[in-house]
mmCIF file of C-alpha atoms and ligand atoms in Angstrom:
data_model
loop_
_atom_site.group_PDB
_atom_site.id
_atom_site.type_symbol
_atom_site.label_atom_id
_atom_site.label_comp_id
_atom_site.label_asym_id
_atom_site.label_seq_id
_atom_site.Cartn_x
_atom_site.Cartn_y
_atom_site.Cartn_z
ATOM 1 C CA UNK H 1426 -13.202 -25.094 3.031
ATOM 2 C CA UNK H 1427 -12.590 -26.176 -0.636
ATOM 3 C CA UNK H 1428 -9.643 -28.459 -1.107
ATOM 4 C CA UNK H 1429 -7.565 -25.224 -3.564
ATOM 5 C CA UNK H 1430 -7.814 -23.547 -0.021
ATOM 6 C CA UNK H 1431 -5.389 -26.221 1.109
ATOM 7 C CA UNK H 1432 -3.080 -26.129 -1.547
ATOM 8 C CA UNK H 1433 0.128 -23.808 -0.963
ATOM 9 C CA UNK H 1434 0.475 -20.217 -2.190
ATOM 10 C CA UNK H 1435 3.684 -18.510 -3.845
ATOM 11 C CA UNK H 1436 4.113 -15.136 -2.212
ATOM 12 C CA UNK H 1437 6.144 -12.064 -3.801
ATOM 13 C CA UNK H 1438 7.184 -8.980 -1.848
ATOM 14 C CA UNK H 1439 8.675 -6.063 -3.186
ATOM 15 C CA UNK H 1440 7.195 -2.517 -2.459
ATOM 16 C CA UNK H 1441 10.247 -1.259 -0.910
ATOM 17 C CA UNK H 1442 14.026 -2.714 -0.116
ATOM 18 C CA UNK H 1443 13.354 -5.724 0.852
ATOM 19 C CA UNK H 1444 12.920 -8.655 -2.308
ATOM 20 C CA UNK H 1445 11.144 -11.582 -0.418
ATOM 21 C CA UNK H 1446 9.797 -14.998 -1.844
ATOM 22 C CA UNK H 1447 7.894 -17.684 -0.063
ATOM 23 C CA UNK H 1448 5.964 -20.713 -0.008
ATOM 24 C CA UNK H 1449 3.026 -21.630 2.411
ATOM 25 C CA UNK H 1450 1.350 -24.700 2.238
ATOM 26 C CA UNK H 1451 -2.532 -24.131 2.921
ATOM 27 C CA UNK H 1452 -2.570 -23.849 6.418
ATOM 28 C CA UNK H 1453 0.168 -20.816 6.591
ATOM 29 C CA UNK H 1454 3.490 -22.959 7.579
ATOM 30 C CA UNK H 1455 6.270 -22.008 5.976
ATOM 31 C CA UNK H 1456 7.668 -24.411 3.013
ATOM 32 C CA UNK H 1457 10.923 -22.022 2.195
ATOM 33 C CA UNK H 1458 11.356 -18.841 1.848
ATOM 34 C CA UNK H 1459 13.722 -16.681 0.934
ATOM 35 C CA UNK H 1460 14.715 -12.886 2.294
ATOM 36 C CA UNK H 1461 17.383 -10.356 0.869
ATOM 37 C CA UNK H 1462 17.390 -6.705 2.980
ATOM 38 C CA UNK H 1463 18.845 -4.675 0.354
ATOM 39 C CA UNK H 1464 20.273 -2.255 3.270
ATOM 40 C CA UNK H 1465 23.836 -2.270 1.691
ATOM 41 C CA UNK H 1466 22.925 -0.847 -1.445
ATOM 42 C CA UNK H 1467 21.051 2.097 -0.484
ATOM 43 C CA UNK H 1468 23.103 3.169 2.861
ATOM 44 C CA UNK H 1469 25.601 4.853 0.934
ATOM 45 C CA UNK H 1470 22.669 7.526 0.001
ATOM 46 C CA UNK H 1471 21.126 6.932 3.897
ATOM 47 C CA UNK H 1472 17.715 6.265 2.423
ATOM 48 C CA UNK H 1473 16.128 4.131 -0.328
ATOM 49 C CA UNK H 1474 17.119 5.235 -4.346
ATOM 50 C CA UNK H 1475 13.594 3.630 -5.688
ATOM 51 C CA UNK H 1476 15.698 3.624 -9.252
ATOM 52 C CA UNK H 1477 18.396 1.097 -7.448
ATOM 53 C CA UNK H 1478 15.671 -0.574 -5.809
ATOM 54 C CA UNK H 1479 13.882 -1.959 -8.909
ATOM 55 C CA UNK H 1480 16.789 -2.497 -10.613
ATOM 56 C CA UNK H 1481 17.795 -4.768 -7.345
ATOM 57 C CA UNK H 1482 14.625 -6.676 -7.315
ATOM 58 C CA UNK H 1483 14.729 -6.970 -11.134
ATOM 59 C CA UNK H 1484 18.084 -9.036 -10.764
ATOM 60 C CA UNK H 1485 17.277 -11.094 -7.536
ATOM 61 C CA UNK H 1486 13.942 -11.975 -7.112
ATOM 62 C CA UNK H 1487 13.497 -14.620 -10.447
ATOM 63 C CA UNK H 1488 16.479 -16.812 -8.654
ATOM 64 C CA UNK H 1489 14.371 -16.014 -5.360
ATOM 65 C CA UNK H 1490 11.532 -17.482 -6.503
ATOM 66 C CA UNK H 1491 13.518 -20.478 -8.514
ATOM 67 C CA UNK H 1492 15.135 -20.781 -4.932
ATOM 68 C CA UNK H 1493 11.737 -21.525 -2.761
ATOM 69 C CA UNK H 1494 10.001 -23.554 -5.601
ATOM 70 C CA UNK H 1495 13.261 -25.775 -6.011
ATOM 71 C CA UNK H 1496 13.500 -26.280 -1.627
ATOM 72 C CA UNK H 1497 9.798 -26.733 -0.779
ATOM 73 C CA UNK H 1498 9.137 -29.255 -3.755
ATOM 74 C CA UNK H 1499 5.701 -28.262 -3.847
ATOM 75 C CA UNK H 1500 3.965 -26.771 -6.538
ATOM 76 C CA UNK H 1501 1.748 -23.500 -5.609
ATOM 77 C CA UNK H 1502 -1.947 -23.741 -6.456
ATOM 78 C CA UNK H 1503 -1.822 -20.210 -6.217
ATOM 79 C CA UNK H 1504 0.499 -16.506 -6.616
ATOM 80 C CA UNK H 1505 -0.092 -13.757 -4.453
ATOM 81 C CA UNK H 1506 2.640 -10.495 -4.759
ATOM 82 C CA UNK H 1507 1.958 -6.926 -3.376
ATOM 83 C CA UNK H 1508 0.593 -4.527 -5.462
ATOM 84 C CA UNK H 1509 0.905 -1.762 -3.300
ATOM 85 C CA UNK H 1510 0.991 1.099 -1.663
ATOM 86 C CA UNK H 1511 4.740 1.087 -2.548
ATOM 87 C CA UNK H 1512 7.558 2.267 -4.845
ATOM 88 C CA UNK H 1513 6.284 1.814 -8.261
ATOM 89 C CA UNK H 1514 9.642 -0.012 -9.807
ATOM 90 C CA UNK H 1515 9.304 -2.465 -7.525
ATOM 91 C CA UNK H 1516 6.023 -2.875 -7.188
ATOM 92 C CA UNK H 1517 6.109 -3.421 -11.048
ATOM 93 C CA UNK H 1518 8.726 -5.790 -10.781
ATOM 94 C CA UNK H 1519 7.213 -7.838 -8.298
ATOM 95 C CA UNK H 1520 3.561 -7.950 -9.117
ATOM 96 C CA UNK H 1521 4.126 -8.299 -13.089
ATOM 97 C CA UNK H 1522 6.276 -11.258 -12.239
ATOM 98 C CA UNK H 1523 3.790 -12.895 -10.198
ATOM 99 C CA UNK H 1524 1.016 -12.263 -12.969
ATOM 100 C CA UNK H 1525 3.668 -13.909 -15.396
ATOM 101 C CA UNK H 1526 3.964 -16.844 -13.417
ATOM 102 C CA UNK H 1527 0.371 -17.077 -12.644
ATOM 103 C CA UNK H 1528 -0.887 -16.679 -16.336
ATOM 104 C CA UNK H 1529 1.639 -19.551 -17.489
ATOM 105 C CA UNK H 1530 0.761 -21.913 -15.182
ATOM 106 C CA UNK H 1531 -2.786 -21.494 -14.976
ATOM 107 C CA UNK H 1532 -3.047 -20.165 -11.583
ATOM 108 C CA UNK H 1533 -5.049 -17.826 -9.782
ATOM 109 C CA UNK H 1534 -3.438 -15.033 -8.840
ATOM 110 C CA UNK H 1535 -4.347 -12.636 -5.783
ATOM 111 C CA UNK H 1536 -2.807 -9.010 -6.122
ATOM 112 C CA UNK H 1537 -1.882 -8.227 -2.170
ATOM 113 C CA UNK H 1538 -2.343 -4.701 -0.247
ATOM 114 C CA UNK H 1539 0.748 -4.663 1.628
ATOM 115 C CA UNK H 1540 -0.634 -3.125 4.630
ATOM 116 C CA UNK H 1541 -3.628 -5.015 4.575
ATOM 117 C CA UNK H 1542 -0.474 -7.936 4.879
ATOM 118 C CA UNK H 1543 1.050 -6.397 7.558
ATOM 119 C CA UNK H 1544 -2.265 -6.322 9.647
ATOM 120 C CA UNK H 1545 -2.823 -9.921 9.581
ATOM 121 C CA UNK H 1546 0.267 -11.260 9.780
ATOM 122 C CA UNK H 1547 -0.637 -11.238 13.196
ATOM 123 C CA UNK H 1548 -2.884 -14.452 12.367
ATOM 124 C CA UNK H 1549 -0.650 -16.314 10.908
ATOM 125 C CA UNK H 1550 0.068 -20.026 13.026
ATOM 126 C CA UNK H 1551 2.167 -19.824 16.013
ATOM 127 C CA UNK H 1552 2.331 -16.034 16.022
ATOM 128 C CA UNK H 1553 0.383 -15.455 19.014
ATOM 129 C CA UNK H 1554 -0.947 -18.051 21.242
ATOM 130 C CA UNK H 1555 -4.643 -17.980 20.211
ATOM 131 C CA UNK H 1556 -4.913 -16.313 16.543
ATOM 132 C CA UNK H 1557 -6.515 -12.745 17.097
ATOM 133 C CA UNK H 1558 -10.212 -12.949 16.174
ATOM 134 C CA UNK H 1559 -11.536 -9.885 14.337
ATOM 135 C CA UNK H 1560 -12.025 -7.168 14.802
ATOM 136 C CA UNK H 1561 -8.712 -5.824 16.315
ATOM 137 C CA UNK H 1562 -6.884 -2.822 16.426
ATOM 138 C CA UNK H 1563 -3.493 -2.365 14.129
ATOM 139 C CA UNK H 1564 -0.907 0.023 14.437
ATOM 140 C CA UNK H 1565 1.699 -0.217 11.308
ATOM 141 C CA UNK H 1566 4.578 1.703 12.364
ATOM 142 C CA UNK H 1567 7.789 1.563 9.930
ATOM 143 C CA UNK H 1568 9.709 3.636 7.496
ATOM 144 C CA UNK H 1569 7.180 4.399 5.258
ATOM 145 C CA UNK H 1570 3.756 3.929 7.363
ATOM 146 C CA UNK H 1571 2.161 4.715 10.340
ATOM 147 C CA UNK H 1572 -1.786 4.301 10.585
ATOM 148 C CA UNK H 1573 -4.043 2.766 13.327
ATOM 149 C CA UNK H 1574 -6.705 0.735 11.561
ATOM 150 C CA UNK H 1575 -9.689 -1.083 12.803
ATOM 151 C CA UNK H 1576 -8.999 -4.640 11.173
ATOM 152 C CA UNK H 1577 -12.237 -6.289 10.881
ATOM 153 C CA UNK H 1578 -11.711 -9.279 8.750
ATOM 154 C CA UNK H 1579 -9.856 -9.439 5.031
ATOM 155 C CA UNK H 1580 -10.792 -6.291 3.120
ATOM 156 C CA UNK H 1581 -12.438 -5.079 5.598
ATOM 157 C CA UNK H 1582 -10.265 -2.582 7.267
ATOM 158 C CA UNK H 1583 -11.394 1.032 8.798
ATOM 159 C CA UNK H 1584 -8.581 3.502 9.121
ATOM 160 C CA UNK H 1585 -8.996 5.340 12.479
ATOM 161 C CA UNK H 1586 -5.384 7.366 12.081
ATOM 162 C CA UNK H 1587 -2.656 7.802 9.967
ATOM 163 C CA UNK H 1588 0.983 10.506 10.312
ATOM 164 C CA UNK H 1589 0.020 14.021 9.538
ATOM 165 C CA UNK H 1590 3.790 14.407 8.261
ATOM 166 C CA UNK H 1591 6.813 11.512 8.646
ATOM 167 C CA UNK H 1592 6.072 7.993 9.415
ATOM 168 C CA UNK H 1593 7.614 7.039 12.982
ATOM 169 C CA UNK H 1594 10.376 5.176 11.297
ATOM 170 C CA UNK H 1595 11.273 7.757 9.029
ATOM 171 C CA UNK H 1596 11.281 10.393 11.787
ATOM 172 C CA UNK H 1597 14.235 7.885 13.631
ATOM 173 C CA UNK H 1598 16.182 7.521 10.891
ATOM 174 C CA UNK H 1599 16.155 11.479 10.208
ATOM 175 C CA UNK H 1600 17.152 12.063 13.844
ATOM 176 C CA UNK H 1601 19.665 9.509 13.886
ATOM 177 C CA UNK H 1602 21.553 11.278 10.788
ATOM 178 C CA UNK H 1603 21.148 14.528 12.754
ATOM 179 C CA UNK H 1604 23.353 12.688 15.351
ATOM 180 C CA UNK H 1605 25.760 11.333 13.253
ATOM 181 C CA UNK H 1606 24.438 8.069 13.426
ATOM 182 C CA UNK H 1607 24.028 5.714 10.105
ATOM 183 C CA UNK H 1608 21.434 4.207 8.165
ATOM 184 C CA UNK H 1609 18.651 2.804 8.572
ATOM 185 C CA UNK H 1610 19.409 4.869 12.324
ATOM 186 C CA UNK H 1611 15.981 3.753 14.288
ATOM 187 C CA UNK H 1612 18.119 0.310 15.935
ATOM 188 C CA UNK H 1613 21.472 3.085 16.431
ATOM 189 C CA UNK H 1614 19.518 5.345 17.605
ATOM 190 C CA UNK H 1615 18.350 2.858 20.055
ATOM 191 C CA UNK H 1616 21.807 1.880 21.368
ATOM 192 C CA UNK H 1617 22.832 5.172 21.844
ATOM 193 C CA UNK H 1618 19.351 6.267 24.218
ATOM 194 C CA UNK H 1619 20.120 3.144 26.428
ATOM 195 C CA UNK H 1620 22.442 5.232 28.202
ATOM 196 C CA UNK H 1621 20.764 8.760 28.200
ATOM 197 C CA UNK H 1622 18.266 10.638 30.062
ATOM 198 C CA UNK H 1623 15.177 10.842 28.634
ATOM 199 C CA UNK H 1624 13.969 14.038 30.740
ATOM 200 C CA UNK H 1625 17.060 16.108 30.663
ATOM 201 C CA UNK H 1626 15.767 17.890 27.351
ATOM 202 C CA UNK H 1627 12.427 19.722 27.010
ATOM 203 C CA UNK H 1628 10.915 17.826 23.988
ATOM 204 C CA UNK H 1629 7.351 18.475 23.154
ATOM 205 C CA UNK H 1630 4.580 15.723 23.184
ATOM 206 C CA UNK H 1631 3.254 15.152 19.683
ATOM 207 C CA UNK H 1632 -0.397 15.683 19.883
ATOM 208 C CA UNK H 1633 -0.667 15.990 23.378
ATOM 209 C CA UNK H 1634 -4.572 16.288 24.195
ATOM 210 C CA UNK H 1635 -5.359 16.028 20.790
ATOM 211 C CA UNK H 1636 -8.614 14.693 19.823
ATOM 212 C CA UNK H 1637 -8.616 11.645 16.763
ATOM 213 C CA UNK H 1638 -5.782 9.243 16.802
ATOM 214 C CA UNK H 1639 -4.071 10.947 14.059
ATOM 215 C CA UNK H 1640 0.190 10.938 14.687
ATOM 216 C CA UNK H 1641 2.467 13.493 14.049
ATOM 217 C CA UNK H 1642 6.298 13.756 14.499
ATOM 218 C CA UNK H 1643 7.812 16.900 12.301
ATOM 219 C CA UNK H 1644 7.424 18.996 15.423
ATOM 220 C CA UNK H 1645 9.063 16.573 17.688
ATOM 221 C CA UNK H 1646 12.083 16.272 14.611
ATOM 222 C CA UNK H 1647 12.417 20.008 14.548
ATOM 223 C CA UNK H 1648 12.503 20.267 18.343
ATOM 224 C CA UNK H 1649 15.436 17.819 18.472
ATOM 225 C CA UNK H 1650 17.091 19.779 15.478
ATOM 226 C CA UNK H 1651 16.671 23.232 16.888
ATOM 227 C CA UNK H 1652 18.561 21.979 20.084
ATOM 228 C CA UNK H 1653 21.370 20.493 18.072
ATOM 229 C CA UNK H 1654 21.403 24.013 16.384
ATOM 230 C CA UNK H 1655 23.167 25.585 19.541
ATOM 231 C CA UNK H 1656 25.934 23.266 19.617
ATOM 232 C CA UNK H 1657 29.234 24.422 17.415
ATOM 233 C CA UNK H 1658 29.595 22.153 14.360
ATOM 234 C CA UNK H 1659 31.174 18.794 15.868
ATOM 235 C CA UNK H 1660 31.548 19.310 19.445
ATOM 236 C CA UNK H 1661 28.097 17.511 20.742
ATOM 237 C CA UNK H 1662 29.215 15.854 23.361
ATOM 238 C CA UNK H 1663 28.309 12.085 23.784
ATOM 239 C CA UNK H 1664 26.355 12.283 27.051
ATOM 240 C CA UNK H 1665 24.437 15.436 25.295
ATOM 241 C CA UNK H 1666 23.964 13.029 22.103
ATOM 242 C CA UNK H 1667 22.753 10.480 24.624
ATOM 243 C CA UNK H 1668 19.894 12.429 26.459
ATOM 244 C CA UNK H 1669 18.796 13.633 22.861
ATOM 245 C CA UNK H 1670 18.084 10.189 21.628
ATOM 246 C CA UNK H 1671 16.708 8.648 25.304
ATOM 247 C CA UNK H 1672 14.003 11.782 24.938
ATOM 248 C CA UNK H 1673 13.684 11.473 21.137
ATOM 249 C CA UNK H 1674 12.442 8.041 21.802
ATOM 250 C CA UNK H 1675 10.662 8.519 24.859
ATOM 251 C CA UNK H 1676 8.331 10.739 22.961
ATOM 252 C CA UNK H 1677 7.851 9.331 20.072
ATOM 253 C CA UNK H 1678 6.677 6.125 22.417
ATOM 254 C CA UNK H 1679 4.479 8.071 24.261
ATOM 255 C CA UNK H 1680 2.885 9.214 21.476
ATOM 256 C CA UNK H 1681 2.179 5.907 19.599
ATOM 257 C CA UNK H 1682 0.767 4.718 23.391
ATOM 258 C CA UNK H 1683 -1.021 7.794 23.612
ATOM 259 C CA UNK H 1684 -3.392 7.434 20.422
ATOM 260 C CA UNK H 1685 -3.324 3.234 20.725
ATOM 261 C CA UNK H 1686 -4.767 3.965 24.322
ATOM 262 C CA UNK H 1687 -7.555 6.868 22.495
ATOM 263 C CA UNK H 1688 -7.981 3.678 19.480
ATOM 264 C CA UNK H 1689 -8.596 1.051 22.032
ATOM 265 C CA UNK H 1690 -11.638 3.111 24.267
ATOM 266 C CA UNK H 1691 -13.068 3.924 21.157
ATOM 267 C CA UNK H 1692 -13.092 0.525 19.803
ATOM 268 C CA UNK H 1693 -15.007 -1.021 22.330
ATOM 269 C CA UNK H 1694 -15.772 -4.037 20.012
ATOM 270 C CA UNK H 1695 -11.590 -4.749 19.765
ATOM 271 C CA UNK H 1696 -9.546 -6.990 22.686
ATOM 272 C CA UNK H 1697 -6.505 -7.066 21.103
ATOM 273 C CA UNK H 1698 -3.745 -4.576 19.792
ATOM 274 C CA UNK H 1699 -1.537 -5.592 17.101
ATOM 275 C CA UNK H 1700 1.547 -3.927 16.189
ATOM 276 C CA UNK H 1701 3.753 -4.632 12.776
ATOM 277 C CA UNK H 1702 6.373 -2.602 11.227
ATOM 278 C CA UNK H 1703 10.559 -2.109 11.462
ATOM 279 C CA UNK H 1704 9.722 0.232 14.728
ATOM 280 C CA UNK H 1705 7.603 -2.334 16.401
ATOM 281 C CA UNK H 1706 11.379 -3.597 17.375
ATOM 282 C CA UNK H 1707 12.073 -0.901 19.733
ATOM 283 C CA UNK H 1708 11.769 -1.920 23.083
ATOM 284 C CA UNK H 1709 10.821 1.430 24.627
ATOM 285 C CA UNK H 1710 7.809 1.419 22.091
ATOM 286 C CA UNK H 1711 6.902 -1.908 22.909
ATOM 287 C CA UNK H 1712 6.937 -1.632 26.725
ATOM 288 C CA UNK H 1713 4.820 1.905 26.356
ATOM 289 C CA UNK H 1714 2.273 -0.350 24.015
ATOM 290 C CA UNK H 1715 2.469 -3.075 26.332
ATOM 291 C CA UNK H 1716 1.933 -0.964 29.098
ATOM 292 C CA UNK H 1717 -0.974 1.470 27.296
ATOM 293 C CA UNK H 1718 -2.614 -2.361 26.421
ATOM 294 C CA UNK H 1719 -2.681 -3.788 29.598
ATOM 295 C CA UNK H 1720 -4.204 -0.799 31.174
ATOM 296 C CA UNK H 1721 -7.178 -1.066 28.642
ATOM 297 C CA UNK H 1722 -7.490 -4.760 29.002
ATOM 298 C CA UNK H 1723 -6.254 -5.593 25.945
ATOM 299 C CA UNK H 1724 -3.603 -8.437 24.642
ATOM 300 C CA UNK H 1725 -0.589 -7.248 22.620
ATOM 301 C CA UNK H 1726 0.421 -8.925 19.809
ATOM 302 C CA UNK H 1727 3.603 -8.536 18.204
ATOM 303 C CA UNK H 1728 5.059 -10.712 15.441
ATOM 304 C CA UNK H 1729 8.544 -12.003 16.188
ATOM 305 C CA UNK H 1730 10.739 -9.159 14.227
ATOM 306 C CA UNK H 1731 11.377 -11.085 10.858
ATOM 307 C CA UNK H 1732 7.521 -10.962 10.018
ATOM 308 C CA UNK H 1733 7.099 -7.281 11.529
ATOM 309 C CA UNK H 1734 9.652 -5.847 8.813
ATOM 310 C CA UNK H 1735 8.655 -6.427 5.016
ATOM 311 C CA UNK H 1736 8.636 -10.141 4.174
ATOM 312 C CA UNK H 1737 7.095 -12.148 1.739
ATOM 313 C CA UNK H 1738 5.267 -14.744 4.278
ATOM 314 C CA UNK H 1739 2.522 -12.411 5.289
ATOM 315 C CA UNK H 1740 2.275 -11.653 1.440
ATOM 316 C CA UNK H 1741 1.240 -14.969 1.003
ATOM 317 C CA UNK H 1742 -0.548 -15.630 4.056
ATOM 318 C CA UNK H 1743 -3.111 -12.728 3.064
ATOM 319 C CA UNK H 1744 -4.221 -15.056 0.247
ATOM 320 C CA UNK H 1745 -4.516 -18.194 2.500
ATOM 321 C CA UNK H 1746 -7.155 -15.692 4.439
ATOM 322 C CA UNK H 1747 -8.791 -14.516 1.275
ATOM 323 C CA UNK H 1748 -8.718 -17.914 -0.097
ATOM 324 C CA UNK H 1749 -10.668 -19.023 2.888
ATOM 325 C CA UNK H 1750 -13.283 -16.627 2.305
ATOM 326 C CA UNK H 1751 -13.921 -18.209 -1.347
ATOM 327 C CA UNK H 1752 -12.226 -15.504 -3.353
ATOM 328 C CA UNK H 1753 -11.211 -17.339 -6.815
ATOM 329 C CA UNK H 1754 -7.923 -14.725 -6.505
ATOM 330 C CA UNK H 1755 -8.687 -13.287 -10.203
ATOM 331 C CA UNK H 1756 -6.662 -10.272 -9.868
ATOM 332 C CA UNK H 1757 -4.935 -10.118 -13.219
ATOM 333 C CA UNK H 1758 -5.862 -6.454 -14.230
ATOM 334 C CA UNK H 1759 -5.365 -4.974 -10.676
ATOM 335 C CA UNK H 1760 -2.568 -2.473 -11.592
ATOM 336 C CA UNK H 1761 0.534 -1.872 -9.272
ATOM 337 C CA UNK H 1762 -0.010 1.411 -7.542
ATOM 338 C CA UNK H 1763 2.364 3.251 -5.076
ATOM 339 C CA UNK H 1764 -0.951 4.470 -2.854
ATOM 340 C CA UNK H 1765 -3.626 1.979 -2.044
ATOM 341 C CA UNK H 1766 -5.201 2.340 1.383
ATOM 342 C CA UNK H 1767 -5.916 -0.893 2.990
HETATM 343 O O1 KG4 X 1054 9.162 -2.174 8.320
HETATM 344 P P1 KG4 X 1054 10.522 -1.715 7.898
HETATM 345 O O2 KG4 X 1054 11.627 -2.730 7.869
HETATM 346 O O3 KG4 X 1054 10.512 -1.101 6.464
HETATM 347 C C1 KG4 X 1054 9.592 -0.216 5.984
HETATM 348 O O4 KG4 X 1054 9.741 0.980 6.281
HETATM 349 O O5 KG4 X 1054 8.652 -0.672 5.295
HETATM 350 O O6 KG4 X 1054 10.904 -0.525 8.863
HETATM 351 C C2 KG4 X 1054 12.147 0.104 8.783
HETATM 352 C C3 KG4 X 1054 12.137 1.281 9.724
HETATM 353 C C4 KG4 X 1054 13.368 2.145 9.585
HETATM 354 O O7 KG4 X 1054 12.979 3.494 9.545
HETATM 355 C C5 KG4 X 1054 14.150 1.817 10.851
HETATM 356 O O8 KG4 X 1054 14.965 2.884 11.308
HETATM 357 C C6 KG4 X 1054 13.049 1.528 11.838
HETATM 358 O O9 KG4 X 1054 12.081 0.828 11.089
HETATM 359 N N1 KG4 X 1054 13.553 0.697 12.935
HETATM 360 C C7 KG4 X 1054 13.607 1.105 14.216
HETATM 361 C C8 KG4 X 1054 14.215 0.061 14.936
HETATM 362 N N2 KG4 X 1054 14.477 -0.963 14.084
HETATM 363 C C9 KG4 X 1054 14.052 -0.555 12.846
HETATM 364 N N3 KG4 X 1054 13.236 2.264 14.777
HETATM 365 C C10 KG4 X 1054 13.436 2.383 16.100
HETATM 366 N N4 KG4 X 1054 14.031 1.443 16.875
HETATM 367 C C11 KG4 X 1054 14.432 0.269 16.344
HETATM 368 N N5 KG4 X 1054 15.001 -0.664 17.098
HETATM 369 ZN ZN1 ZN X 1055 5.967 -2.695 5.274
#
């Protein structure tokens, strides 16, 4: 390993509503870092303005950045921001920044995929027990993604599935507002299904028996709507509300296990599933995965919460794992761009 892969690396994240900063040193630990959820600014339209979001990481992330650089007392060797897939505003914001910073100090400057970050965040130190070896299995399930990718080593990933229609996250914060509940609704949503029953409604499967491992969950949304339908306007009672949201979630768990479980025969090569993303948090999801794992004979691997919703760690991290590969990180004239696959 050459002695710039040591040094630490300045990370920028900013593809959605979260403005993130951080500093690694060259083995992944964390020097500082700095987080800001910009949930309050976009709940009064219960989902994300892109407009407000730019103009929000515009304003915060320079005193971010200031912020981590001033507590670690390290200077980076190197800047690595997302580039994409993403909301353009930010993504401008964030990746011409770090390509500012980069060109005046000299520095070599990785442009990041963002779900490329997400998938091996799983590696960085203390994360799992043993750091999973490549290749494993991914599933990215948040707000804006959902895909099942074959993660062989750094830019080397092969996309197995992805959401014909909403991404899992999306399709819980949809069904929350159907139920009154606020945004972001997948962690409501949650607290109200603890008490229901999850079999009292007839929801359908989402892609029951179908071949691939691609998701779906615009059927499963409707299905929830049409019931809601045949209730007068406010007068859903809360045990009703209850069952709806404890079957909601069922499903939508059963289907994530249900396409991991197709992922992980097919990949016979794979011993480990990793899942990132904001849903990755819901414990009937993780106990289907954990189940669905087990009974292939794979390990499950999910990142404490703070690194499975968009941060700026795994951001930099990505470039530790490039850097350790020998790439020079001379990604100047890589343009932001809201879709990138990884
Ligand atoms: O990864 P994330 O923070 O942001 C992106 O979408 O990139 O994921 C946020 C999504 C939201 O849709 C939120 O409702 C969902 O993850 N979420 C959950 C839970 N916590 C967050 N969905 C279901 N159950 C949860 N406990
Ligand atoms: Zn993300």
């Amino acid at each position: 390993m050459s002695s710039q892969g040591h040094g630490a690396v300045l990370g920028i994240e900013t593809s959605c509503d979260e403005t993130a900063a951080a500093l690694l040193d060259g083995m992944g630990r964390v020097l500082a870092e700095r987080l800001w959820s910009q949930t309050a600014e976009h709940a009064p339209y219960a989902g994300v303005v892109p407009e407000i979001a730019a103009r929000a990481h515009l304003a915060r992330l320079p005193g971010m950045i200031e912020a981590v650089l001033a507590e670690a007392g390290v200077a980076p060797s190197a800047v690595a921001a997302t580039a994409g897939p993403g909301l353009i505003g930010g993504l401008i914001v964030g990746a011409h920044l770090g390509k500012g910073f980069a060109l005046a100090r000299r520095l070599p400057f990785y442009a990041i995929n963002h779900l490329e970050a997400h998938a091996l965040s799983a590696r960085l130190p203390g994360v799992a027990d043993e750091p999973p070896a490549f290749p494993y299995l991914t599933l990215l399930v948040s707000g804006g993604h959902c895909l099942l990718v074959e993660t062989r080593g750094p830019g080397a990933h092969a996309v197995l599935g992805r959401t014909l229609d909403d991404a899992p996250g999306e399709a819980f914060d949809k069904v929350a507002k159907m139920l009154g509940l606020g945004w972001p609704g997948g962690p409501a949503l949650e607290r109200l299904a603890a008490g229901g029953d999850a079999e009292r409604f007839a929801l359908p499967r989402p892609m029951l028996g179908r071949e691939g491992f691609d998701f779906s969950f615009s059927g499963l949304k409707t299905a929830v709507a049409t019931i809601l339908a045949g209730y007068p306007a406010g007068a859903l009672p809360q045990r009703d509300a209850a069952d709806l949201a404890a079957g909601f979630q069922a499903r939508v768990a059963w289907t994530l296990a249900d396409r991991a479980r197709r992922a992980m025969r097919a990949a016979n090569r794979c011993r480990v599933l990793v899942v990132s993303g904001g849903v990755a948090a819901n414990r009937a999801v993780r106990s289907a995965l954990a189940e669905a794992a087990s009974g292939e004979g794979f390990t499950l691997a999910v990142p404490p919460p703070v690194l499975c919703t968009d941060n700026a760690v795994m951001v930099a991290w990505t470039a530790i794992e490039r850097r350790r590969l020998g790439d020079p990180g001379a990604d100047l004239g890589v343009p932001p761009r809201p879709r990138w696959a990884p």
